[in-house]
PDB file of C-alpha atoms in Angstrom:
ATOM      1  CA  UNK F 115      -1.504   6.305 -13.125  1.00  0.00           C
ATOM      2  CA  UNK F 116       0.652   4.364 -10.848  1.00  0.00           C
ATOM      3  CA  UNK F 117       2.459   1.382 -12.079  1.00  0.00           C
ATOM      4  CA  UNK F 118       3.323  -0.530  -8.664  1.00  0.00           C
ATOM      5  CA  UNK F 119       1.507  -1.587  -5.603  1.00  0.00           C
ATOM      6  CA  UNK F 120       2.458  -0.226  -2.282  1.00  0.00           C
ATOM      7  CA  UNK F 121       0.842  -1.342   1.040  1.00  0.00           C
ATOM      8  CA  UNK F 122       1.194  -0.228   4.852  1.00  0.00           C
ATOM      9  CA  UNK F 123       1.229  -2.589   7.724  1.00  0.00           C
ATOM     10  CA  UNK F 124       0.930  -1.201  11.028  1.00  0.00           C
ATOM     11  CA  UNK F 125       1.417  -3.026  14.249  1.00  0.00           C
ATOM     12  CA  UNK F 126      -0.582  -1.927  16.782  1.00  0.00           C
ATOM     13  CA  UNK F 127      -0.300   1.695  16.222  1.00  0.00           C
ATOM     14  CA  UNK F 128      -0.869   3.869  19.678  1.00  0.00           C
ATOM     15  CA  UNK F 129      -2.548   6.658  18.553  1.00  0.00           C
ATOM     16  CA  UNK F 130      -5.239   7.638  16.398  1.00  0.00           C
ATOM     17  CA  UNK F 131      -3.257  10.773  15.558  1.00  0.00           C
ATOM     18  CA  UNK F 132      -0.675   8.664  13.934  1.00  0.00           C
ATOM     19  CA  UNK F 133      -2.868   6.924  12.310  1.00  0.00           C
ATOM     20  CA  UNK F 134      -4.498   9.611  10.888  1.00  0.00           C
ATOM     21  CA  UNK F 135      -1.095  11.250   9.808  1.00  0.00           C
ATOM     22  CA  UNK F 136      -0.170   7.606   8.081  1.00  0.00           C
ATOM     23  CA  UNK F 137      -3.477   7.631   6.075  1.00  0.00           C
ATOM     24  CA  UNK F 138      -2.561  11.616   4.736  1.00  0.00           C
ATOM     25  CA  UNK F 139       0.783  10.221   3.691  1.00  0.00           C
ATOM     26  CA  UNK F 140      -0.332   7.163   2.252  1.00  0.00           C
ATOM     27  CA  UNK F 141      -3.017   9.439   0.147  1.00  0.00           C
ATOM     28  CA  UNK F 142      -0.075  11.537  -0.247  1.00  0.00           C
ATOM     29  CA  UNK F 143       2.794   8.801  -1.829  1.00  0.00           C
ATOM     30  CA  UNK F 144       0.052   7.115  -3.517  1.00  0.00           C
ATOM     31  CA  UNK F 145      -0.151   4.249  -0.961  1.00  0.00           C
ATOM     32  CA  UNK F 146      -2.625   1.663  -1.930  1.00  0.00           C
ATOM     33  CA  UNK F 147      -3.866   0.034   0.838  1.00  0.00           C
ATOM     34  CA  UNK F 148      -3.076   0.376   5.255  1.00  0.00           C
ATOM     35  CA  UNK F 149      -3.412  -2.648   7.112  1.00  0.00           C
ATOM     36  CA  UNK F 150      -3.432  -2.465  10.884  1.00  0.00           C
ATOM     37  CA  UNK F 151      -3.557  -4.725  14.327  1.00  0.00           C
ATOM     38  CA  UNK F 152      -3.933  -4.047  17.691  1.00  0.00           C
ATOM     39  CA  UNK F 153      -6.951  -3.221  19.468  1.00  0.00           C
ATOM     40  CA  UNK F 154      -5.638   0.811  20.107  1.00  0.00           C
ATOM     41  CA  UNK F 155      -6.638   2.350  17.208  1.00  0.00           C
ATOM     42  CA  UNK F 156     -10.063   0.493  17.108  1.00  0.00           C
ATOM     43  CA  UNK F 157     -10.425   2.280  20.548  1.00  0.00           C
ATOM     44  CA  UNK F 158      -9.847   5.823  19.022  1.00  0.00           C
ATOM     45  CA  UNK F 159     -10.893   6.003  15.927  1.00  0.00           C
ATOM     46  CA  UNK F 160     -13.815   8.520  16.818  1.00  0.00           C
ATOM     47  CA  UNK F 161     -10.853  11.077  17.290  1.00  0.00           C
ATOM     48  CA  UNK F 162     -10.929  11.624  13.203  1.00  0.00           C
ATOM     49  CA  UNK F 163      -6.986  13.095  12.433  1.00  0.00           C
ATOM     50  CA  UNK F 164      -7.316  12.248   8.698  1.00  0.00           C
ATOM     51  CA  UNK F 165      -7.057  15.794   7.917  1.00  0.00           C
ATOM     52  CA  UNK F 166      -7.309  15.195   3.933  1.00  0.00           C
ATOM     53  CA  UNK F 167      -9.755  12.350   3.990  1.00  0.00           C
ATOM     54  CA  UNK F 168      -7.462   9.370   2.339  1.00  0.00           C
ATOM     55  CA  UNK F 169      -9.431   7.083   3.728  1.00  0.00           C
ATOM     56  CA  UNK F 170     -11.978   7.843   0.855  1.00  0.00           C
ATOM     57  CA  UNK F 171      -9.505   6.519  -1.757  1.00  0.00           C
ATOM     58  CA  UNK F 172      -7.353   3.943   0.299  1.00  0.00           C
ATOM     59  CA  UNK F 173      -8.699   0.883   2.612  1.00  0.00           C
ATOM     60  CA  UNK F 174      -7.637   1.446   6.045  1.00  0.00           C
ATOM     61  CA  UNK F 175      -8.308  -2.488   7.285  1.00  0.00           C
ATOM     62  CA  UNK F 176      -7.892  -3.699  10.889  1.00  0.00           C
ATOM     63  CA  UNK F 177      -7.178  -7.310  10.572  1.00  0.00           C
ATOM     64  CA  UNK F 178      -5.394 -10.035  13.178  1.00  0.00           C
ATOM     65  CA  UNK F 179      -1.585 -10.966  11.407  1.00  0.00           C
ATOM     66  CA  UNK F 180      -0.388  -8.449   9.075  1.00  0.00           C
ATOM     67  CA  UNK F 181       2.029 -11.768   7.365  1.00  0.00           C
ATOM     68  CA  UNK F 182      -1.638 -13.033   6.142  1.00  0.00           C
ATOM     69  CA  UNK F 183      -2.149  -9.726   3.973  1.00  0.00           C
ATOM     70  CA  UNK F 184       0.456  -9.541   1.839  1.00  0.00           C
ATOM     71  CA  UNK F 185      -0.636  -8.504  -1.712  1.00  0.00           C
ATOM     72  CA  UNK F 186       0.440 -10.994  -4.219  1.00  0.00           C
ATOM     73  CA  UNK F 187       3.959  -9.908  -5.865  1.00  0.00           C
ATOM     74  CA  UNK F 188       5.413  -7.913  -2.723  1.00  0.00           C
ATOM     75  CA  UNK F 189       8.287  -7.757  -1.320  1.00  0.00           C
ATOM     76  CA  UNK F 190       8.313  -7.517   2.813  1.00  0.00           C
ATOM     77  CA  UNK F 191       9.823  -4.523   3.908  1.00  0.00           C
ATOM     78  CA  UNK F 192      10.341  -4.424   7.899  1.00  0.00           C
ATOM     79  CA  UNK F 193      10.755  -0.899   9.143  1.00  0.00           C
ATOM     80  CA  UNK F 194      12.118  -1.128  12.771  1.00  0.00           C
ATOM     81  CA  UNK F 195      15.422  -0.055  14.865  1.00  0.00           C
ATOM     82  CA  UNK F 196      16.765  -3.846  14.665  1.00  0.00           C
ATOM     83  CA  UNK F 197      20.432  -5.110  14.742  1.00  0.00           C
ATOM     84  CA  UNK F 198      21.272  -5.924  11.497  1.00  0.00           C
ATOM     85  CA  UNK F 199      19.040  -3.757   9.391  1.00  0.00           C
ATOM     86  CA  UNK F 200      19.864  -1.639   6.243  1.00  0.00           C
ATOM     87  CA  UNK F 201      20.038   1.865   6.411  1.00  0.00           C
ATOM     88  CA  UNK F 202      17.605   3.831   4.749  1.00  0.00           C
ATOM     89  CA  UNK F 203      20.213   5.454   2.362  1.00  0.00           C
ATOM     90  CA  UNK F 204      22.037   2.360   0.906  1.00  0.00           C
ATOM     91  CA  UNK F 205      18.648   0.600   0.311  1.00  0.00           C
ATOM     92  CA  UNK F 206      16.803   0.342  -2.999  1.00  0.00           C
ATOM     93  CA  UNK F 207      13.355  -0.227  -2.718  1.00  0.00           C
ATOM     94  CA  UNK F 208      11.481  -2.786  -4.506  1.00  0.00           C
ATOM     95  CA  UNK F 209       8.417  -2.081  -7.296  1.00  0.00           C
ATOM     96  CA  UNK F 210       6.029  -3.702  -5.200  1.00  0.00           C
ATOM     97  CA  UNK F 211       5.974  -3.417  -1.637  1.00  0.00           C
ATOM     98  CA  UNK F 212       4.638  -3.805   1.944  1.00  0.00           C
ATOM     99  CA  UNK F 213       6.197  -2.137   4.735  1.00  0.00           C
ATOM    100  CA  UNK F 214       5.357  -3.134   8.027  1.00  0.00           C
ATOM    101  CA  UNK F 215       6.253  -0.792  10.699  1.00  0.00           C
ATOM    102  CA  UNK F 216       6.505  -1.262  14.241  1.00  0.00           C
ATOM    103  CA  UNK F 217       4.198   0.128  17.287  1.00  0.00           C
ATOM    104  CA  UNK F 218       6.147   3.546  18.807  1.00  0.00           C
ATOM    105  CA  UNK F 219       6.443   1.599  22.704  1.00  0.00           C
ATOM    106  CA  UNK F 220       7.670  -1.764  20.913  1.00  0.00           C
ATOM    107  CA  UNK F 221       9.091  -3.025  18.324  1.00  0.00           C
ATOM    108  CA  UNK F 222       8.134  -6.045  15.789  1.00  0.00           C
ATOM    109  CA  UNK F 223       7.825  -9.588  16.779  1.00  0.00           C
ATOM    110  CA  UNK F 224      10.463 -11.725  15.666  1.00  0.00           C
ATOM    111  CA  UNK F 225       8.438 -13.690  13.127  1.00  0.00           C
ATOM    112  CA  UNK F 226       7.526 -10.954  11.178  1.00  0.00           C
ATOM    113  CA  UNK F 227      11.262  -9.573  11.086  1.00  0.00           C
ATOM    114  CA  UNK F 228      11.969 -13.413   9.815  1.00  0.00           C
ATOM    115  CA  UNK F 229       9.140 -13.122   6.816  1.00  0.00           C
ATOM    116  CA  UNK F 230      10.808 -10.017   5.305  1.00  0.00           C
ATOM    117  CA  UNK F 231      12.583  -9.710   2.200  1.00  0.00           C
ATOM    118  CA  UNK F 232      14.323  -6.571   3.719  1.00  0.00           C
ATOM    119  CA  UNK F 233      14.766  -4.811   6.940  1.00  0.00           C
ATOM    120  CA  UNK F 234      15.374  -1.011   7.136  1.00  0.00           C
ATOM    121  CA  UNK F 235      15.866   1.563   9.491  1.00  0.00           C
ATOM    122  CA  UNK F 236      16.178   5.173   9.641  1.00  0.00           C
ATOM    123  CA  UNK F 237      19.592   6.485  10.677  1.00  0.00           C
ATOM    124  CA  UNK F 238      18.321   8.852  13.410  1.00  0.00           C
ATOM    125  CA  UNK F 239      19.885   9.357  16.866  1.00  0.00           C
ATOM    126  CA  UNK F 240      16.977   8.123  18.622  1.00  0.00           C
ATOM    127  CA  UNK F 241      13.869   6.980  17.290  1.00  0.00           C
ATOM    128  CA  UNK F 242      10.950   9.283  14.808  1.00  0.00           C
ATOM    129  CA  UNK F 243       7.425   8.863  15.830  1.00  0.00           C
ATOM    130  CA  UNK F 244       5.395   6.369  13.509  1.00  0.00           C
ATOM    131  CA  UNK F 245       3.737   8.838  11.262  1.00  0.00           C
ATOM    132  CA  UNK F 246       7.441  10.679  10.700  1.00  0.00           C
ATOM    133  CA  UNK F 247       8.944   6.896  10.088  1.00  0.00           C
ATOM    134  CA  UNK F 248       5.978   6.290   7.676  1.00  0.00           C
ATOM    135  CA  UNK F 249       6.798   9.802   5.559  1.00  0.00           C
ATOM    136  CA  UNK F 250      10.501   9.753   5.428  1.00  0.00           C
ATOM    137  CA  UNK F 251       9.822   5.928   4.104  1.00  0.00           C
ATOM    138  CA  UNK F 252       7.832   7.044   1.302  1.00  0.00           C
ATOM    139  CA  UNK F 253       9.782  10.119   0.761  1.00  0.00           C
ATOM    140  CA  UNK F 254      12.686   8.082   0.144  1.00  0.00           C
ATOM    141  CA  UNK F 255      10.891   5.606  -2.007  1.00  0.00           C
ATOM    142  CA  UNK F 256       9.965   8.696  -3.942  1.00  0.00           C
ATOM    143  CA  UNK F 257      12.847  10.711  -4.215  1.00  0.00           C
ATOM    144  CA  UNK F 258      14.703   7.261  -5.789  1.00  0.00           C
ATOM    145  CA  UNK F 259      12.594   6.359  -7.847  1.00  0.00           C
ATOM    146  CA  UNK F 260      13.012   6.832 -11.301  1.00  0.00           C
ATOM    147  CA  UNK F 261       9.222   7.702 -12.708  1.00  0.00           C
ATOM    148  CA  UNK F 262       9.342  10.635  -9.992  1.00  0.00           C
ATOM    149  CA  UNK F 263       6.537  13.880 -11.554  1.00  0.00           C
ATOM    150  CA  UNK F 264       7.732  17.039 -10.413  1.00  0.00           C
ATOM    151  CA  UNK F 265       6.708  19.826 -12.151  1.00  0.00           C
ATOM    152  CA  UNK F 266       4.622  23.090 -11.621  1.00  0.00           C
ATOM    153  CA  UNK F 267       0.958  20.789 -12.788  1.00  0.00           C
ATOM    154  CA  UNK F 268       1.508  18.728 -10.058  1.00  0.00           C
ATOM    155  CA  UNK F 269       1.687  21.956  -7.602  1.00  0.00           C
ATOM    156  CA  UNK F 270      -1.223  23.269  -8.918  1.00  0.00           C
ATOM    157  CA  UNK F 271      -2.874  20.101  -8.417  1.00  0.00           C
ATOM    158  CA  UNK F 272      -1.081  19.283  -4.492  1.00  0.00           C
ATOM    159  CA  UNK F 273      -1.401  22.541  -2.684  1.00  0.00           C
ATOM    160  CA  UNK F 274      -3.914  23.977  -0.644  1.00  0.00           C
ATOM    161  CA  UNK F 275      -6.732  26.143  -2.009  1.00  0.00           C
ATOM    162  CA  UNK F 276      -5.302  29.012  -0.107  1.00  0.00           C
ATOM    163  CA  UNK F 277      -1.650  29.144  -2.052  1.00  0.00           C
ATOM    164  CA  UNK F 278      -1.558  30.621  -5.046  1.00  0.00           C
ATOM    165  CA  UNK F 279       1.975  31.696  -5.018  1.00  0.00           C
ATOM    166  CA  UNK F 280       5.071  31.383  -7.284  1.00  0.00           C
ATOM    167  CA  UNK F 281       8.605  32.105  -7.527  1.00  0.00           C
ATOM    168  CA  UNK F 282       9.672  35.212  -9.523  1.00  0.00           C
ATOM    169  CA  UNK F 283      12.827  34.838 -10.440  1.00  0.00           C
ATOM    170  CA  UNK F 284      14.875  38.218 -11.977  1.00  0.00           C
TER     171      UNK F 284
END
């Protein structure tokens, strides 16, 4: 049972592959809700890359300013390449939170970067596709966050059908 609320913005993603890559992560890091604009994805949406069906447990809504979404209690969380952002490592992300992350041939209009709480960027040289930005976001969110389950249940309930493997250790 999840105690926080964690939301996706996406601005005018490019591809429905991305997309669908967002929605397995967002199933994935327990992502509540994705929010999108743009007309592109609306365009491609018949090329179904949702390989684990998230979008059976988590609202994928296209809607016209992603700033009139905003779940009650969140903090804005800007993901772009942007002068002045934090890097991913020396931030600490908040309980509740929407990320909004810029469209792979643009970047996010200035009025959103104004509305957020936080900008962050990951320390690359040159820039991740949006579905990589997406999962090394949540990862990190993950990986510092305190109430993190890891243990050999949670395998057995995460992997594929196929793997039934397990370390043997002498």
């Amino acid at each position: 049972m999840k105690d926080h609320n964690v939301c996706i913005g996406l601005s005018n993603p490019k591809s429905p592959a991305n997309v669908g890559a967002v929605m397995r992560a967002a199933g994935c890091y327990q992502v509540s809700s994705v929010f999108y604009t743009g007309e592109r994805y609306t365009r491609a949406v018949k090329f179904n890359t949702d390989t684990k069906d998230a979008r059976s447990n988590i609202s994928l809504t296209g809607v016209d300013c992603l700033l009139g979404h905003i779940p009650q209690n969140c903090k804005i969380v800007c993901v772009e390449l942007v002068e002045g952002a934090t890097p991913l490592p020396e931030y600490q992300h908040p309980e509740n939170a929407f990320y909004i992350f810029g469209p792979e041939d643009g970047t996010l209009e200035q009025r959103v970067i104004d509305q957020a709480d936080a900008v962050v960027y990951v320390p690359t040289i040159g820039c991740m596709n949006l579905a990589a930005t997406v999962n090394v976001i949540l990862y990190d969110r993950l990986a510092k966050s305190a109430s993190t389950l890891a243990n050999d249940e949670l395998i057995r309930q995460s992997r594929d059908t196929n793997n039934k493997v397990k370390v043997n250790l002498l």
